[in-house]
Coordinates of C-alpha atoms in Angstrom, one line a residue:
Chain D
M1 CA -7.9 -35.5 -11.3
D2 CA -4.4 -35.2 -9.3
I3 CA -4.6 -33.8 -6.2
S4 CA -2.4 -30.4 -7.1
L5 CA -4.7 -29.5 -9.9
S6 CA -7.3 -30.2 -7.8
I7 CA -6.7 -27.3 -4.8
L8 CA -5.9 -25.1 -8.2
D9 CA -9.6 -26.3 -9.3
S10 CA -11.0 -25.1 -6.7
F11 CA -10.0 -21.9 -6.5
S12 CA -11.3 -20.3 -9.7
N13 CA -14.5 -22.6 -8.5
L14 CA -14.4 -20.6 -5.4
T15 CA -13.7 -17.2 -6.2
R16 CA -16.0 -17.2 -8.9
I17 CA -19.3 -19.0 -6.9
A18 CA -17.5 -16.1 -4.2
K19 CA -18.0 -13.2 -5.9
T20 CA -21.5 -13.5 -6.6
N21 CA -23.3 -15.7 -3.1
L22 CA -20.7 -15.3 -0.7
K23 CA -23.3 -16.9 1.8
N24 CA -23.8 -20.4 -0.6
N25 CA -23.5 -22.8 0.8
D26 CA -22.2 -24.3 -2.5
V27 CA -18.5 -21.9 -0.7
S28 CA -18.5 -24.1 2.8
E29 CA -18.7 -27.4 0.7
L30 CA -15.5 -26.0 -1.6
I31 CA -13.6 -24.5 0.6
T32 CA -13.5 -28.1 3.3
K33 CA -12.3 -30.0 0.3
M34 CA -9.3 -27.3 -0.6
V35 CA -8.6 -27.5 3.7
M36 CA -9.0 -31.5 3.1
D37 CA -6.7 -31.7 -0.3
S38 CA -4.5 -29.2 1.1
L39 CA -3.5 -31.3 4.1
E40 CA -3.4 -33.9 1.8
Y41 CA -1.2 -32.2 -0.4
L42 CA 1.2 -30.5 2.2
S43 CA 1.7 -34.8 4.4
I44 CA 2.9 -36.3 1.2
Q45 CA 4.6 -33.6 -0.9
S46 CA 6.5 -32.4 2.4
V47 CA 8.3 -32.7 5.8
K48 CA 8.1 -30.2 8.2
E49 CA 11.0 -28.7 10.0
N50 CA 11.7 -26.3 12.8
I51 CA 12.8 -23.0 12.3
T52 CA 13.8 -20.3 14.6
S53 CA 11.6 -18.6 16.8
K54 CA 12.5 -15.5 17.8
V55 CA 8.7 -14.9 19.1
P56 CA 8.3 -15.3 23.2
N57 CA 6.1 -18.4 23.8
K58 CA 5.9 -19.8 20.6
T59 CA 7.7 -21.9 18.2
Y60 CA 7.6 -22.4 14.4
F61 CA 7.8 -24.5 11.8
Q62 CA 7.9 -24.5 8.2
F63 CA 6.8 -27.0 4.7
R64 CA 9.1 -27.8 2.0
L65 CA 8.7 -30.1 -0.7
K66 CA 10.0 -33.0 -1.1
N67 CA 13.1 -33.1 -2.5
D68 CA 12.8 -29.5 -4.0
V69 CA 13.7 -26.1 -2.6
S70 CA 10.1 -24.8 -1.6
V71 CA 9.2 -23.9 1.4
S72 CA 5.9 -22.4 2.9
R73 CA 5.4 -19.4 4.9
P74 CA 6.2 -19.9 9.2
I75 CA 2.9 -22.1 11.0
N76 CA 2.8 -22.1 14.3
S77 CA 3.0 -25.9 15.5
S78 CA 0.6 -25.3 18.9
L79 CA -1.8 -24.1 16.0
F80 CA -1.5 -25.7 13.5
V81 CA -3.3 -29.7 13.5
D82 CA -2.3 -32.6 10.4
K83 CA -5.6 -33.9 10.4
I84 CA -9.2 -32.1 11.0
K85 CA -12.8 -33.7 10.1
Q86 CA -14.2 -32.4 7.9
E87 CA -17.7 -32.3 10.2
D88 CA -16.2 -29.7 12.5
I89 CA -14.9 -27.6 9.4
F90 CA -18.5 -27.3 8.1
K91 CA -19.4 -26.4 12.1
I92 CA -17.3 -23.6 12.4
L93 CA -18.5 -22.7 8.6
K94 CA -22.1 -22.2 10.5
S95 CA -20.5 -20.3 14.0
D96 CA -21.9 -23.9 15.6
I97 CA -18.8 -23.4 18.3
N98 CA -20.9 -24.4 21.1
R99 CA -20.2 -27.9 21.7
F100 CA -16.4 -27.3 20.3
K101 CA -13.0 -26.1 23.8
H102 CA -12.0 -22.2 22.7
S103 CA -8.4 -23.7 22.0
F104 CA -10.0 -26.2 19.2
I105 CA -11.9 -23.7 17.2
S106 CA -8.3 -20.9 17.4
Q107 CA -6.7 -24.2 15.8
L108 CA -9.2 -25.5 13.9
I109 CA -9.7 -22.0 11.9
Y110 CA -5.6 -21.3 12.3
T111 CA -5.4 -24.5 9.7
M112 CA -8.1 -24.3 7.8
A113 CA -6.7 -21.3 6.1
M114 CA -2.9 -21.7 6.6
S115 CA -3.5 -25.3 5.1
Y116 CA -4.3 -23.6 1.8
C117 CA -2.1 -20.5 1.8
C118 CA 0.8 -22.9 2.4
A119 CA -0.1 -25.6 -0.6
V120 CA 0.3 -22.4 -2.5
D121 CA 3.4 -21.9 -1.7
L122 CA 4.5 -24.6 -2.1
L123 CA 2.4 -25.6 -5.9
K124 CA 3.3 -21.8 -7.5
K125 CA 6.3 -18.9 -6.2
R126 CA 6.0 -15.5 -5.4
D127 CA 2.6 -15.9 -5.6
Q128 CA 1.3 -13.9 -2.3
K129 CA -2.4 -13.3 -3.8
T130 CA -4.1 -15.7 -4.4
P131 CA -3.5 -17.1 -0.5
G132 CA -5.1 -13.6 0.1
T133 CA -8.2 -13.9 -2.0
Y134 CA -8.6 -17.2 0.3
F135 CA -8.7 -15.6 3.2
E136 CA -10.9 -12.9 1.9
I137 CA -13.4 -15.3 0.9
L138 CA -12.7 -17.8 4.3
I139 CA -13.5 -15.2 6.7
G140 CA -15.9 -13.2 4.5
H141 CA -17.8 -16.3 3.7
I142 CA -17.9 -17.3 7.8
F143 CA -19.4 -14.0 8.9
S144 CA -22.2 -13.3 5.8
K145 CA -23.4 -17.3 7.3
K146 CA -23.2 -15.3 11.1
Y147 CA -25.4 -12.2 9.7
N148 CA -26.6 -14.3 7.2
V149 CA -27.3 -11.6 4.0
N150 CA -24.0 -11.3 1.4
P151 CA -21.8 -8.3 1.4
D152 CA -21.1 -4.8 -0.9
K153 CA -18.0 -4.3 -1.9
K154 CA -18.9 -0.9 -3.0
I155 CA -20.3 2.0 -0.6
Q156 CA -22.3 5.1 -2.5
V157 CA -21.0 8.6 -1.1
I158 CA -23.7 10.5 -1.4
N159 CA -23.4 14.6 -1.8
L160 CA -24.9 17.6 -3.2
D161 CA -24.0 17.4 -7.0
K162 CA -24.2 14.1 -8.0
K163 CA -23.2 10.5 -6.7
T164 CA -20.6 8.5 -7.2
T165 CA -19.4 4.5 -4.9
L166 CA -16.1 3.8 -3.1
P167 CA -14.8 0.5 -3.6
T168 CA -14.3 -0.9 -0.2
D169 CA -13.2 -4.1 1.3
F170 CA -16.3 -5.9 2.5
V171 CA -19.8 -4.1 4.6
F172 CA -22.7 -5.3 5.4
N173 CA -26.2 -4.1 5.5
L174 CA -27.6 -5.3 9.0
G175 CA -31.0 -3.2 8.6
T176 CA -31.9 0.2 10.2
E177 CA -31.7 -2.1 14.0
K178 CA -28.0 -1.9 13.8
S179 CA -24.5 -1.6 13.0
R180 CA -23.3 -2.6 9.8
I181 CA -19.8 -3.7 9.3
H182 CA -17.0 -2.4 7.6
L183 CA -14.8 -6.0 7.7
P184 CA -11.1 -5.0 5.9
I185 CA -9.1 -9.1 6.1
K186 CA -5.4 -9.4 5.4
T187 CA -3.5 -12.2 6.1
S188 CA -0.9 -10.1 7.5
T189 CA -0.5 -6.2 7.6
R190 CA 2.8 -4.8 6.8
E191 CA 2.9 -1.0 6.1
R192 CA -0.3 -1.1 4.0
V193 CA -2.3 -0.9 7.6
I194 CA -2.9 2.6 7.6
Q195 CA -5.2 1.7 4.7
V196 CA -8.0 0.9 6.8
W197 CA -8.5 3.7 8.8
A198 CA -8.5 5.4 6.6
H199 CA -11.5 3.8 4.3
Q200 CA -12.9 3.4 8.4
R201 CA -12.2 7.4 8.6
V202 CA -14.3 7.9 5.5
I203 CA -17.7 5.7 5.5
D204 CA -17.3 7.5 9.0
G205 CA -17.7 10.6 6.9
V206 CA -20.0 9.9 4.9
Y207 CA -22.1 7.8 7.4
G208 CA -21.9 9.5 10.2
V209 CA -20.1 7.3 13.2
N210 CA -20.6 3.7 14.2
K211 CA -22.7 2.9 11.2
F212 CA -20.5 0.9 10.4
R213 CA -18.1 -1.4 13.1
G214 CA -14.3 -1.2 11.2
I215 CA -13.3 -5.1 12.2
L216 CA -10.2 -6.2 10.6
V217 CA -9.2 -9.7 10.5
C218 CA -5.7 -10.9 10.3
I219 CA -4.2 -14.1 9.8
N220 CA -0.7 -13.5 12.1
E221 CA 2.2 -10.1 12.1
T222 CA 4.8 -13.1 10.9
N223 CA 7.5 -13.0 8.8
K224 CA 10.5 -14.8 7.8
Q225 CA 14.2 -13.6 8.4
S226 CA 16.3 -15.8 6.0
K227 CA 19.5 -14.7 6.8
D228 CA 19.4 -17.1 9.8
N229 CA 15.8 -18.7 9.5
S230 CA 14.4 -17.1 11.8
V231 CA 10.9 -16.2 12.8
I232 CA 9.7 -12.8 14.1
E233 CA 6.6 -10.9 14.5
V234 CA 6.6 -7.2 13.2
C235 CA 4.9 -5.0 15.5
L236 CA 3.9 -1.6 15.3
P237 CA 1.7 -0.5 18.4
G238 CA 2.9 2.7 18.3
Q239 CA 1.9 3.9 14.6
W240 CA -2.2 1.8 15.5
A241 CA -2.7 3.5 18.6
I242 CA -2.0 6.6 16.5
Y243 CA -3.8 6.4 14.0
Q244 CA -6.8 4.8 16.2
M245 CA -6.2 8.5 18.1
Y246 CA -5.7 10.8 15.0
I247 CA -8.0 8.7 11.8
A248 CA -11.1 7.0 12.6
R249 CA -11.6 4.6 15.5
M250 CA -11.5 0.4 14.3
Y251 CA -13.9 -1.8 16.6
R252 CA -12.4 -4.8 16.6
V253 CA -8.9 -6.7 15.2
Y254 CA -9.6 -10.0 15.2
Y255 CA -6.3 -12.8 14.3
L256 CA -5.8 -16.5 14.2
D257 CA -2.3 -16.8 15.6
I258 CA -2.4 -13.2 17.6
P259 CA 0.6 -11.1 18.5
E260 CA 1.3 -10.7 22.3
K261 CA 1.9 -6.6 22.1
Y262 CA -0.8 -6.8 19.5
A263 CA -2.7 -8.4 22.5
L264 CA -2.2 -5.7 24.9
M265 CA -3.9 -2.5 22.8
S266 CA -7.0 -3.4 24.8
K267 CA -5.3 -2.8 28.2
S268 CA -4.1 1.3 27.4
Y269 CA -5.4 3.7 25.5
P270 CA -6.2 3.9 22.6
F271 CA -7.7 1.0 24.2
I272 CA -8.0 -1.1 20.2
Q273 CA -9.7 -4.4 21.3
V274 CA -7.6 -6.9 19.8
K275 CA -8.4 -10.2 20.2
E276 CA -8.1 -13.8 18.8
F277 CA -10.3 -14.5 15.9
A278 CA -11.5 -17.5 18.3
D279 CA -13.9 -14.8 20.7
F280 CA -15.5 -13.4 17.2
F281 CA -18.0 -16.4 17.5
K282 CA -19.3 -15.8 21.1
E283 CA -19.2 -11.9 20.3
A284 CA -20.9 -11.9 17.1
D285 CA -24.6 -10.6 18.4
D286 CA -23.2 -8.6 20.2
L287 CA -21.4 -6.6 18.1
V288 CA -24.0 -4.9 15.9
V289 CA -25.7 -4.0 18.6
G290 CA -25.3 -1.0 21.1
K291 CA -22.7 -1.8 23.7
S292 CA -20.6 -0.2 24.7
I293 CA -16.8 -1.8 23.7
Chain P
M1 CA 34.9 3.2 -15.3
D2 CA 32.4 1.7 -16.9
I3 CA 28.9 3.4 -17.4
S4 CA 26.7 1.4 -16.0
L5 CA 29.1 0.8 -13.0
S6 CA 28.9 5.0 -12.6
I7 CA 25.2 4.8 -12.8
L8 CA 25.2 2.2 -10.4
D9 CA 28.0 4.3 -7.7
S10 CA 27.3 7.4 -7.2
F11 CA 23.2 5.6 -6.7
S12 CA 24.8 4.4 -3.9
N13 CA 26.8 7.7 -2.3
L14 CA 23.0 9.5 -3.2
T15 CA 21.3 8.0 -0.8
R16 CA 24.2 8.2 1.9
I17 CA 25.2 11.5 1.3
A18 CA 21.2 12.3 0.6
K19 CA 20.3 10.6 4.5
T20 CA 22.4 13.2 6.4
N21 CA 21.9 16.2 4.4
L22 CA 19.7 16.8 2.1
K23 CA 20.4 20.3 0.4
N24 CA 23.7 19.8 0.4
N25 CA 25.7 21.1 -2.8
D26 CA 26.7 17.3 -3.4
V27 CA 23.6 15.6 -3.7
S28 CA 23.5 17.8 -6.7
E29 CA 26.0 17.5 -8.3
L30 CA 26.0 13.7 -7.8
I31 CA 21.8 14.3 -9.8
T32 CA 23.7 15.6 -12.7
K33 CA 26.5 13.5 -13.3
M34 CA 23.5 10.6 -12.8
V35 CA 21.1 12.5 -15.9
M36 CA 24.3 13.2 -17.3
D37 CA 26.0 9.4 -17.5
S38 CA 22.2 7.8 -17.7
L39 CA 21.1 9.7 -20.6
E40 CA 25.2 8.6 -22.7
Y41 CA 24.5 5.3 -21.4
L42 CA 20.2 5.2 -22.7
S43 CA 21.7 6.8 -26.4
I44 CA 24.9 4.0 -26.3
Q45 CA 23.6 1.1 -25.7
S46 CA 19.7 1.3 -26.2
V47 CA 17.2 2.6 -29.6
K48 CA 14.3 4.1 -28.6
E49 CA 10.7 2.3 -30.1
N50 CA 7.6 4.1 -30.3
I51 CA 4.8 2.4 -28.2
T52 CA 0.8 2.9 -29.2
S53 CA -0.6 6.0 -26.6
K54 CA -4.2 5.7 -25.8
V55 CA -3.7 8.4 -23.8
P56 CA -5.4 12.0 -25.5
N57 CA -2.7 13.5 -27.0
K58 CA 0.0 12.7 -25.9
T59 CA 2.2 10.1 -28.1
Y60 CA 5.9 7.4 -26.0
F61 CA 8.6 6.2 -27.1
Q62 CA 10.6 3.5 -24.8
F63 CA 14.2 2.5 -24.5
R64 CA 15.7 -0.9 -26.0
L65 CA 18.4 -2.6 -24.4
K66 CA 20.4 -3.2 -28.2
N67 CA 20.1 -6.6 -29.0
D68 CA 18.1 -7.3 -26.0
V69 CA 14.6 -8.0 -24.5
S70 CA 14.8 -5.1 -22.3
V71 CA 12.6 -2.0 -21.8
S72 CA 12.4 0.7 -20.1
R73 CA 8.9 2.0 -18.1
P74 CA 7.1 4.3 -21.1
I75 CA 8.0 7.7 -22.2
N76 CA 6.5 10.7 -22.8
S77 CA 8.2 11.9 -26.1
S78 CA 7.2 15.6 -26.1
L79 CA 8.7 15.7 -22.2
F80 CA 12.1 14.3 -23.1
V81 CA 15.1 15.5 -24.1
D82 CA 18.1 13.2 -25.4
K83 CA 20.8 16.4 -24.4
I84 CA 20.7 18.4 -21.4
K85 CA 23.3 20.9 -20.5
Q86 CA 25.0 20.5 -17.0
E87 CA 25.0 24.2 -16.3
D88 CA 21.1 23.8 -16.5
I89 CA 20.3 21.0 -14.5
F90 CA 21.9 23.2 -12.2
K91 CA 19.8 25.8 -12.0
I92 CA 17.3 24.3 -12.0
L93 CA 18.6 22.3 -8.5
K94 CA 18.4 25.4 -6.8
S95 CA 15.1 26.8 -9.1
D96 CA 17.5 29.9 -10.8
I97 CA 14.4 29.6 -13.5
N98 CA 14.0 32.9 -14.0
R99 CA 15.3 32.4 -18.0
F100 CA 13.9 29.7 -19.0
K101 CA 11.0 28.8 -20.5
H102 CA 7.8 27.4 -19.2
S103 CA 7.6 24.1 -21.2
F104 CA 11.6 24.1 -21.7
I105 CA 11.7 23.6 -17.3
S106 CA 9.1 20.7 -17.7
Q107 CA 10.7 19.1 -20.0
L108 CA 14.2 19.6 -18.1
I109 CA 12.4 18.0 -15.0
Y110 CA 10.5 15.8 -16.3
T111 CA 14.4 14.1 -18.5
M112 CA 15.8 14.4 -15.3
A113 CA 13.5 11.7 -13.9
M114 CA 13.0 9.7 -16.5
S115 CA 17.3 9.3 -17.5
Y116 CA 17.4 7.9 -15.1
C117 CA 14.5 5.3 -14.3
C118 CA 14.6 4.5 -17.6
A119 CA 18.2 3.5 -16.9
V120 CA 17.7 1.3 -14.2
D121 CA 14.3 -0.9 -16.0
L122 CA 17.2 -1.5 -18.5
L123 CA 20.0 -2.1 -16.3
K124 CA 18.4 -3.8 -13.0
K125 CA 15.2 -6.4 -14.1
R126 CA 12.2 -5.3 -11.5
D127 CA 13.9 -2.9 -10.0
Q128 CA 11.1 -0.2 -7.9
K129 CA 12.7 0.9 -5.4
T130 CA 15.9 2.0 -6.9
P131 CA 13.6 4.6 -9.1
G132 CA 11.8 6.1 -6.2
T133 CA 14.2 6.2 -3.7
Y134 CA 16.3 8.6 -6.8
F135 CA 12.9 11.1 -8.0
E136 CA 12.0 10.8 -4.3
I137 CA 15.8 12.8 -3.2
L138 CA 15.6 14.9 -7.1
I139 CA 12.4 16.8 -5.8
G140 CA 13.1 16.4 -1.8
H141 CA 16.1 18.3 -2.9
I142 CA 15.4 21.1 -4.7
F143 CA 12.3 21.8 -2.0
S144 CA 15.4 21.8 0.1
K145 CA 17.9 24.2 -1.1
K146 CA 13.8 26.9 -2.2
Y147 CA 13.2 27.0 1.2
N148 CA 17.0 26.1 2.3
V149 CA 16.6 24.0 4.7
N150 CA 16.3 20.5 5.2
P151 CA 13.9 17.8 6.2
D152 CA 12.6 15.5 9.1
K153 CA 11.1 12.2 7.9
K154 CA 9.1 11.6 11.2
I155 CA 6.8 13.5 14.0
Q156 CA 6.6 14.0 17.1
V157 CA 2.2 13.1 17.8
I158 CA 2.8 14.4 22.2
N159 CA -0.2 13.5 23.9
L160 CA -1.4 13.6 27.7
D161 CA 1.1 10.1 28.3
K162 CA 3.6 9.4 26.5
K163 CA 5.8 10.8 23.4
T164 CA 5.9 8.8 19.8
T165 CA 6.8 9.4 16.6
L166 CA 4.9 8.8 13.7
P167 CA 8.0 8.2 10.4
T168 CA 6.9 10.0 7.8
D169 CA 8.0 11.1 3.9
F170 CA 8.9 14.5 4.3
V171 CA 8.5 17.4 6.4
F172 CA 10.5 21.1 6.2
N173 CA 9.9 23.8 9.1
L174 CA 10.6 26.6 7.5
G175 CA 10.0 28.5 11.4
T176 CA 7.3 30.3 13.2
E177 CA 5.8 32.3 10.5
K178 CA 4.5 30.1 8.2
S179 CA 3.1 26.6 7.5
R180 CA 5.1 23.9 7.7
I181 CA 5.9 21.7 4.4
H182 CA 4.2 17.1 4.2
L183 CA 5.7 15.6 0.5
P184 CA 5.3 12.5 0.4
I185 CA 6.9 11.7 -3.4
K186 CA 5.6 9.0 -5.2
T187 CA 6.5 8.3 -9.4
S188 CA 3.2 6.5 -9.6
T189 CA 0.4 7.0 -6.8
R190 CA -2.1 3.9 -8.2
E191 CA -4.4 2.6 -5.2
R192 CA -1.7 2.8 -2.6
V193 CA -2.2 7.2 -2.6
I194 CA -4.5 6.5 0.4
Q195 CA -1.8 6.8 2.9
V196 CA -0.8 10.0 1.7
W197 CA -4.4 11.8 2.5
A198 CA -3.8 9.6 6.0
H199 CA -1.4 10.9 7.2
Q200 CA -2.1 14.4 5.8
R201 CA -4.6 13.7 8.5
V202 CA -2.8 12.4 11.4
I203 CA -0.6 15.5 10.7
D204 CA -3.9 17.7 11.3
G205 CA -4.8 16.2 14.0
V206 CA -2.1 16.4 15.4
Y207 CA -0.2 19.8 15.0
G208 CA -4.3 21.4 13.5
V209 CA -5.3 21.7 10.3
N210 CA -3.4 24.2 7.2
K211 CA 0.1 24.2 10.0
F212 CA 1.9 21.9 7.9
R213 CA 0.2 22.0 4.0
G214 CA 0.3 19.1 2.3
I215 CA 2.1 18.8 -1.3
L216 CA 2.2 15.4 -3.2
V217 CA 4.5 15.8 -6.3
C218 CA 4.5 12.3 -9.0
I219 CA 6.0 11.1 -12.0
N220 CA 2.9 10.2 -14.2
E221 CA 0.3 7.9 -14.1
T222 CA 0.9 5.4 -17.0
N223 CA 0.5 2.5 -17.0
K224 CA 2.2 -0.6 -20.2
Q225 CA -0.6 -3.0 -21.5
S226 CA 1.5 -5.4 -22.6
K227 CA -0.3 -7.1 -24.3
D228 CA -0.4 -5.0 -27.1
N229 CA 1.9 -3.0 -26.6
S230 CA 0.1 0.5 -25.5
V231 CA 0.5 2.8 -22.7
I232 CA -3.0 4.2 -20.7
E233 CA -2.7 6.5 -17.9
V234 CA -5.1 5.4 -14.8
C235 CA -6.9 7.9 -12.7
L236 CA -9.0 7.6 -10.2
P237 CA -10.6 11.3 -10.4
G238 CA -13.7 10.0 -8.0
Q239 CA -12.0 8.2 -5.6
W240 CA -9.6 11.6 -5.1
A241 CA -12.0 13.6 -4.6
I242 CA -13.8 11.4 -1.8
Y243 CA -10.7 11.5 0.2
Q244 CA -10.1 15.4 -0.5
M245 CA -14.5 15.6 0.8
Y246 CA -13.7 12.8 4.1
I247 CA -10.0 12.1 4.9
A248 CA -7.8 15.3 5.5
R249 CA -6.7 18.9 2.5
M250 CA -4.3 18.1 0.0
Y251 CA -2.8 21.6 -0.8
R252 CA -1.0 21.0 -4.0
V253 CA -0.6 17.6 -6.6
Y254 CA 2.1 18.8 -9.2
Y255 CA 3.2 16.1 -12.0
L256 CA 6.3 15.7 -14.1
D257 CA 4.0 15.0 -17.2
I258 CA 0.5 15.6 -15.5
P259 CA -3.1 13.8 -16.9
E260 CA -5.7 15.3 -17.9
K261 CA -8.6 14.0 -16.1
Y262 CA -6.3 14.9 -12.2
A263 CA -5.4 18.7 -14.4
L264 CA -9.0 19.2 -14.2
M265 CA -10.3 19.0 -10.4
S266 CA -9.1 22.2 -10.2
K267 CA -11.9 23.5 -12.0
S268 CA -15.3 21.8 -9.8
Y269 CA -15.5 20.7 -6.1
P270 CA -13.9 20.0 -3.5
F271 CA -11.4 21.4 -6.1
I272 CA -8.0 19.5 -5.6
Q273 CA -5.6 21.9 -6.7
V274 CA -3.2 19.2 -9.2
K275 CA -0.8 21.4 -12.1
E276 CA 2.4 21.3 -13.7
F277 CA 6.1 20.8 -11.5
A278 CA 6.7 23.6 -13.4
D279 CA 4.3 25.4 -11.6
F280 CA 5.8 25.0 -8.1
F281 CA 8.8 27.2 -8.7
K282 CA 6.6 30.2 -9.4
E283 CA 4.4 29.9 -6.7
A284 CA 7.2 27.9 -4.4
D285 CA 6.8 31.1 -2.0
D286 CA 2.6 31.2 -2.1
L287 CA 2.6 28.3 -0.9
V288 CA 3.8 28.9 2.5
V289 CA 1.8 31.8 3.9
G290 CA -1.7 32.6 4.4
K291 CA -2.9 32.7 0.9
S292 CA -5.4 30.6 0.3
I293 CA -5.1 28.3 -2.3

């Protein structure tokens, strides 16, 4: 099969399987195939172009389709690796990271997320939905394998007279002895992020504070400015602080390519714990028990 | 000047003036001109086509550009009037509605909102932003003239160590004796509506519950299904109830073309007061003083 068709075909299989059994090993196999196919497609069909970075201490490039105007989203040069081993992908998907260095974990997971997103950028114009769905499945799969449970996408809202359900991002039930997890996943947040805190607020209201711990996972906050072909990071730490103070408490925010302005938020009130996603693997067990912060 | 150029030109003047002085009479004049121009443009350049309504007790049509494939959003047949008088537009903009019947007020305001939106649908493809901005200025202008004060678009968030501001929809300060108004305005809500309750939550948290009364104004919730050229209304009353119970209390929701499912929400807990926008003119003075509901 033509590799670009194969990439698109795998995606429809992925969404179908992930819907019923996200922690299934078939999901691992499909993700691995999609990453390998995407990396091969990018290496054959595109060239790398440097773009101007206006983000301190980070450099970015983009993929350009050969003999075409299509370009991908910007990629952080220090986090993307051109070749990765299938076995390493399988290892990270099952949180088997003991023999990996922290920086290599960051590169692996970033490359796994961005290789497919960039391939789709070149294969399908203006398609924001497919990369978002893929990233949601990738992160949801890692969580569901780590905690060995499939998530729901709705919660029961019980009140005096009638029952109703609220559609949510992934929620994981880890049994009565542990906190549950509310896991919104977004490639980047932009102005829509207030929804994350608002959903956490509803869940806290229905089930009690700290029954569900809110964990937001994002790739990055990069924005390409076409006027001068440069990359900036769009961050609104002041607004995040207000949401954390007045709407609800998010327990963690993980980034694959963490913006410095958000990383600093853990240092000052209201102390939002924004971290590299590589840290998740180390603290996953602690996230759902009674430790503070 | 060509009428289609005139419509687009008026819009840029409107946004410029509205930004600095929304209650200015120049805004009334520009809105009036835009409505009259849009109605003329639609009557000359387009034809009306019936479309299938799947909404009980409502019929819809659309404008189609002559000799072209472009069509407008769906229009409620009983609310849209082809010709209106300039003097009636001026009257409604200054809330001078004593001699108007309730049903005529509904028709006037609906036609004023939809004529320009439909003209833009035919003039500029895929432009969602311009109609939204126009509708925000139209409703914001009516409020600012009614209460004789210009709104802000941010609030100060004061806490122990530092001041910061939160960008908001329009907020009106009516003096110390009255509630202030938090006025989000959207052509329709879709899944973004949780933001409205979340912003109300932040404002309640910072200033105290009921200091700002939340009033959401929308045109409608229609959605055109292209597969069979029909119109449905997309409503999520169960989710609205959850937001009202667990995030914040919205004091009013006004619609120009009110969906039956939302109109019924005032009858059962949590009693969200969803009403026709024509009701605003009658209760505007009561909205900001100490009456319940």
